[in-house]
Amino acid sequence: MSNEQTDAASEAAAGVTDESSSPANTTTTESSDGTASSRDGVPSQEALLAQKRALEVENEQLRSAYAAAQRSRYRRTAIALCVVGLVSVGAGVIFESSQPVLFAIGATGLFAGVLTYYFSPTRFVAETIGDRLVEANAATLNAFVQTLGLSGTVVYVPTSDVTSQTEVVAFLPQSTEYVIPTDISPGIIPDTKPAAQGVAIVPVGGLLLTEFTRALTGERATEPDLLGEQLGEALTDQFELASNVTIETATTGETADPDSIPAGRLTVVCADPMFAASSAFDHPIGSFVASGVATALDRPVELRVDADPTADEKYQATVSWEAPS
């Protein structure tokens, strides 16, 4: 074989080798929707970005549809109230003997309908989102308890510290035989007394208590029975944190001062709580009740969760306090 034939055979062999080793299996092809995808079935970056954009658009459409459905429900309620009002007024014109009652019903229906129509909320938060926020807060507090070796007790303490933004702070002591530190404020408390060491946080219930006070038409009660009624109504009517709330109070001690509230406890039982996934620290229901009792009695109160909210769809907690020293 001549040298020229040998060179030609070598070049041909090299070409075959290059073709067999070329990345033919990883070349991209055009998909039916116009996006590129790899030949071996793994989507390309362009395809993933396109899917991401499509999911974002679909998510936004679902949110808009949910908000529109909620607004439509409120507006249907408003229209129904206005219809009842108009019918009552019309009946009052026909039945003159019942005009005062029918006109009163008509005016009430029209007034309520107008308010419902124009003051219906425009933004809605899904219940699952609230659950996730509560779970995140509980997980953070649980991490503090585990990492710092805290006792797990939660004490709600009235405070005048303006940096806390509330009337009360939640104290998680390191020892079960704790002592309330002086000038308590949110943060880690490295007190010189071991019994006073722990962590203080801004409780969820303290912030809810601020909104509760703003909406309250009268004075906030200081007697446990009346205070329990006010807090229970706020949980169901104002904040809608539960569909049904039962609050019971009991006296567990005595006090030398007849004008002061003796030691006692307040037990709150909520059926079908909105945030049923978290039974850990600073649950919104227990935190709100404990914050209200602490500020009303102007003394520290201890909160204990008695039942897991996920069991029987019920939340139960007890707030206890000692007699003033």
C-alpha positions in Angstrom: 0.0 0.0 0.0 1.4 3.4 -0.9 1.9 6.3 1.5 -1.0 8.2 -0.1 -3.4 5.3 0.5 -2.1 4.9 4.0 -2.7 8.6 4.8 -6.2 8.5 3.3 -7.1 5.4 5.4 -5.9 7.1 8.5 -7.9 10.2 7.8 -11.0 8.1 7.2 -10.5 6.3 10.5 -10.1 9.5 12.3 -13.3 10.9 10.9 -15.2 7.8 12.0 -13.7 8.2 15.5 -14.7 11.9 15.7 -18.3 11.2 14.6 -18.7 8.3 17.1 -17.3 10.4 20.0 -19.3 13.6 19.1 -22.0 14.6 21.6 -24.8 13.5 19.5 -26.8 12.2 22.4 -26.8 15.6 24.1 -27.8 17.8 21.2 -31.0 19.9 21.9 -34.2 19.6 19.8 -37.0 22.0 19.5 -40.1 20.9 21.4 -43.7 21.3 20.3 -44.2 24.4 22.4 -41.2 26.2 20.9 -38.8 25.6 23.9 -35.6 23.7 23.7 -35.1 20.5 25.5 -32.2 18.0 25.5 -32.4 14.8 23.5 -32.0 12.5 26.5 -35.2 13.8 28.2 -33.6 16.3 30.7 -35.2 19.8 30.2 -32.9 22.6 29.3 -32.6 25.8 31.3 -34.9 27.6 28.8 -37.6 25.0 29.2 -37.4 25.3 33.0 -37.7 29.1 32.9 -40.7 28.8 30.6 -42.4 26.4 33.0 -41.6 28.7 35.9 -43.2 31.7 34.1 -46.3 29.6 33.3 -46.6 28.5 36.9 -46.3 32.1 38.1 -49.0 33.3 35.8 -51.3 30.4 36.9 -50.6 31.2 40.5 -51.5 34.8 40.0 -54.7 33.8 38.2 -55.7 31.5 41.1 -55.1 34.3 43.6 -57.2 36.7 41.6 -60.0 34.2 41.2 -60.0 33.5 45.0 -60.1 37.2 45.9 -62.9 37.7 43.3 -64.9 34.9 44.8 -64.6 36.3 48.3 -65.6 39.8 47.1 -68.5 38.3 45.3 -69.7 36.5 48.5 -69.6 39.8 50.4 -71.4 41.7 47.7 -74.2 39.0 47.4 -74.7 39.4 51.2 -74.9 43.2 50.7 -77.4 42.9 47.9 -79.5 40.5 50.0 -79.6 42.9 52.9 -80.6 45.8 50.7 -83.4 43.6 49.2 -84.7 42.8 52.7 -84.5 46.5 53.5 -86.5 47.5 50.4 -89.1 44.8 50.9 -89.6 45.9 54.5 -90.0 49.5 53.5 -92.4 48.6 50.8 -94.4 46.4 53.3 -94.4 49.4 55.7 -96.1 51.5 53.0 -98.8 48.9 52.5 -99.4 47.9 56.1 -99.6 51.2 57.9 -100.3 49.6 61.3 -96.8 48.0 61.3 -95.0 50.9 59.8 -92.6 51.6 62.8 -91.3 48.0 62.9 -91.1 47.5 59.2 -89.4 50.9 58.6 -86.9 50.1 61.3 -86.1 46.7 59.7 -85.9 48.3 56.3 -83.5 51.0 57.5 -81.3 48.5 59.3 -81.2 46.3 56.2 -80.3 49.1 53.9 -77.7 50.5 56.2 -76.1 47.1 56.8 -76.1 46.4 53.0 -74.4 49.6 52.1 -71.7 49.1 54.8 -71.1 45.5 53.7 -70.8 46.4 50.1 -68.4 49.3 50.5 -66.4 48.0 53.5 -65.9 44.4 52.3 -62.2 43.5 52.5 -60.2 43.6 49.2 -57.3 41.4 50.3 -57.6 37.9 51.7 -55.0 35.6 53.3 -55.5 31.9 53.0 -55.7 29.9 56.2 -52.8 27.7 55.2 -50.6 30.8 55.0 -51.5 31.7 58.6 -50.8 28.2 59.7 -47.3 28.4 58.1 -46.5 31.7 59.9 -47.6 30.3 63.3 -45.6 27.1 62.7 -42.5 29.2 61.8 -42.8 31.2 65.0 -43.3 28.0 67.1 -40.4 26.3 65.5 -38.1 29.3 66.3 -39.2 29.4 69.9 -38.8 25.6 70.2 -35.2 25.9 68.8 -34.5 28.5 71.5 -35.8 26.2 74.2 -33.8 23.2 73.0 -30.6 25.1 72.3 -30.5 27.2 75.4 -31.9 24.5 77.7 -34.9 26.5 78.8 -37.6 24.9 81.0 -40.4 25.3 78.5 -42.5 27.4 80.9 -44.0 30.5 79.4 -44.8 33.5 81.7 -46.5 36.6 80.4 -45.3 39.7 82.2 -46.7 43.3 82.0 -44.1 45.8 81.0 -43.7 49.5 80.5 -40.7 49.0 78.1 -41.5 51.0 75.0 -39.2 49.0 72.8 -41.4 45.9 73.2 -44.2 47.7 71.3 -46.8 45.9 73.6 -48.0 46.0 77.1 -46.7 42.6 77.9 -43.7 40.4 77.1 -43.4 36.6 77.2 -40.7 35.2 79.4 -39.2 31.8 78.9 -37.2 31.0 82.0 -34.3 28.6 82.1 -35.3 27.2 85.5 -38.7 25.8 86.5 -38.2 27.6 89.8 -37.9 31.0 88.1 -37.8 34.6 89.3 -39.2 37.4 87.1 -36.2 39.7 86.2 -36.5 43.4 86.8 -36.8 45.7 83.9 -37.6 42.8 81.6 -37.4 43.6 77.8 -37.2 41.4 74.7 -34.0 39.5 74.2 -31.7 37.0 76.0 -31.6 37.8 79.7 -28.2 37.0 81.2 -29.2 37.9 84.7 -26.8 37.5 87.6 -29.4 35.3 89.3 -29.6 31.9 87.6 -33.4 31.7 88.4 -34.0 34.9 86.4 -32.1 33.9 83.3 -34.0 33.1 80.1 -35.4 34.6 76.9 -38.0 37.3 76.6 -40.0 37.8 73.4 -42.7 40.1 72.0 -45.8 37.8 72.2 -48.3 37.5 69.3 -51.0 38.0 71.9 -49.6 41.3 72.9 -50.0 42.7 69.4 -53.5 41.3 69.2 -54.3 42.9 72.5 -53.5 46.3 71.1 -56.0 45.8 68.3 -58.5 44.4 70.8 -58.2 47.5 72.9 -58.6 49.8 69.9 -61.9 48.1 68.9 -63.3 47.9 72.4 -66.2 50.3 72.9 -66.0 50.3 76.7 -63.4 49.8 79.3 -61.3 46.6 79.5 -62.5 44.5 82.4 -60.3 43.8 85.3 -62.4 41.1 87.0 -61.5 37.6 85.6 -65.1 36.5 84.8 -66.0 39.7 82.8 -62.5 39.8 81.2 -63.0 36.2 80.0 -66.2 37.1 78.3 -64.5 40.0 76.5 -61.5 38.0 75.4 -63.8 35.1 74.3 -65.9 37.4 72.1 -62.8 38.9 70.6 -61.5 35.4 69.7 -64.7 34.5 67.8 -66.1 37.8 66.6 -63.1 40.2 66.1 -60.2 37.9 65.2 -62.2 34.8 64.1 -59.5 32.6 65.6 -62.1 29.9 66.6 -65.7 29.2 65.9 -66.7 28.6 69.5 -64.9 29.6 72.7 -65.6 28.6 76.3 -63.8 30.3 79.2 -64.0 29.2 82.8 -62.4 30.9 85.8 -61.7 29.5 89.3 -60.1 30.9 92.5 -57.2 28.8 93.8 -56.0 30.9 96.7 -56.7 33.8 99.0 -55.4 37.3 99.4 -55.1 39.5 102.5 -56.4 42.5 100.6 -60.1 42.2 99.9 -59.9 44.7 97.1 -57.3 42.6 95.1 -57.9 39.6 92.9 -56.8 36.4 94.7 -54.8 33.6 93.1 -56.7 31.8 90.4 -56.8 30.3 86.9 -58.6 30.8 83.6 -59.2 28.0 81.2 -60.0 28.6 77.6 -61.4 25.9 75.3 -61.7 26.6 71.6 -63.5 24.5 69.1 -62.3 24.4 65.6 -59.3 26.8 66.0 -58.1 28.5 62.9 -54.5 27.7 63.6 -54.7 24.1 64.6 -51.3 22.9 63.6 -49.3 24.5 66.4 -49.5 23.5 70.1 -46.1 24.8 71.0 -45.1 28.1 72.5 -47.0 31.4 72.0 -50.0 30.0 70.1 -52.1 33.1 69.1 -55.2 32.0 71.1 -53.3 31.2 74.3 -51.0 34.1 73.9 -53.9 36.6 73.5 -55.7 35.3 76.5 -52.6 35.3 78.7 -51.6 38.8 77.6 -55.1 40.1 78.3 -55.1 38.5 81.8 -51.6 39.7 82.6 -52.3 43.3 81.7 -55.7 43.4 83.4 -54.5 42.0 86.7 -51.1 43.8 86.4 -49.2 40.7 87.4 -47.3 37.8 85.7 -49.4 34.9 84.6 -48.2 31.4 83.5 -49.7 29.7 80.4 -49.9 25.9 80.1 -51.3 24.2 76.9 -53.6 21.4 78.1 -54.6 19.8 74.8 -53.0 19.4 71.4 -55.0 21.5 68.9 -54.7 18.8 66.3 -56.6 16.4 68.7 -60.4 16.6 68.2 -59.9 20.0 66.5 -59.7 21.6 69.9 -57.4 24.1 71.6 -57.3 24.2 75.4 -55.0 26.1 77.7 -54.9 27.4 81.3 -53.7 30.8 82.5 -52.8 30.8 86.2 -51.7 33.6 88.5 -50.6 34.1 92.1 -52.0 36.6 94.6 -50.2 39.9 94.7 -47.2 40.0 97.1 
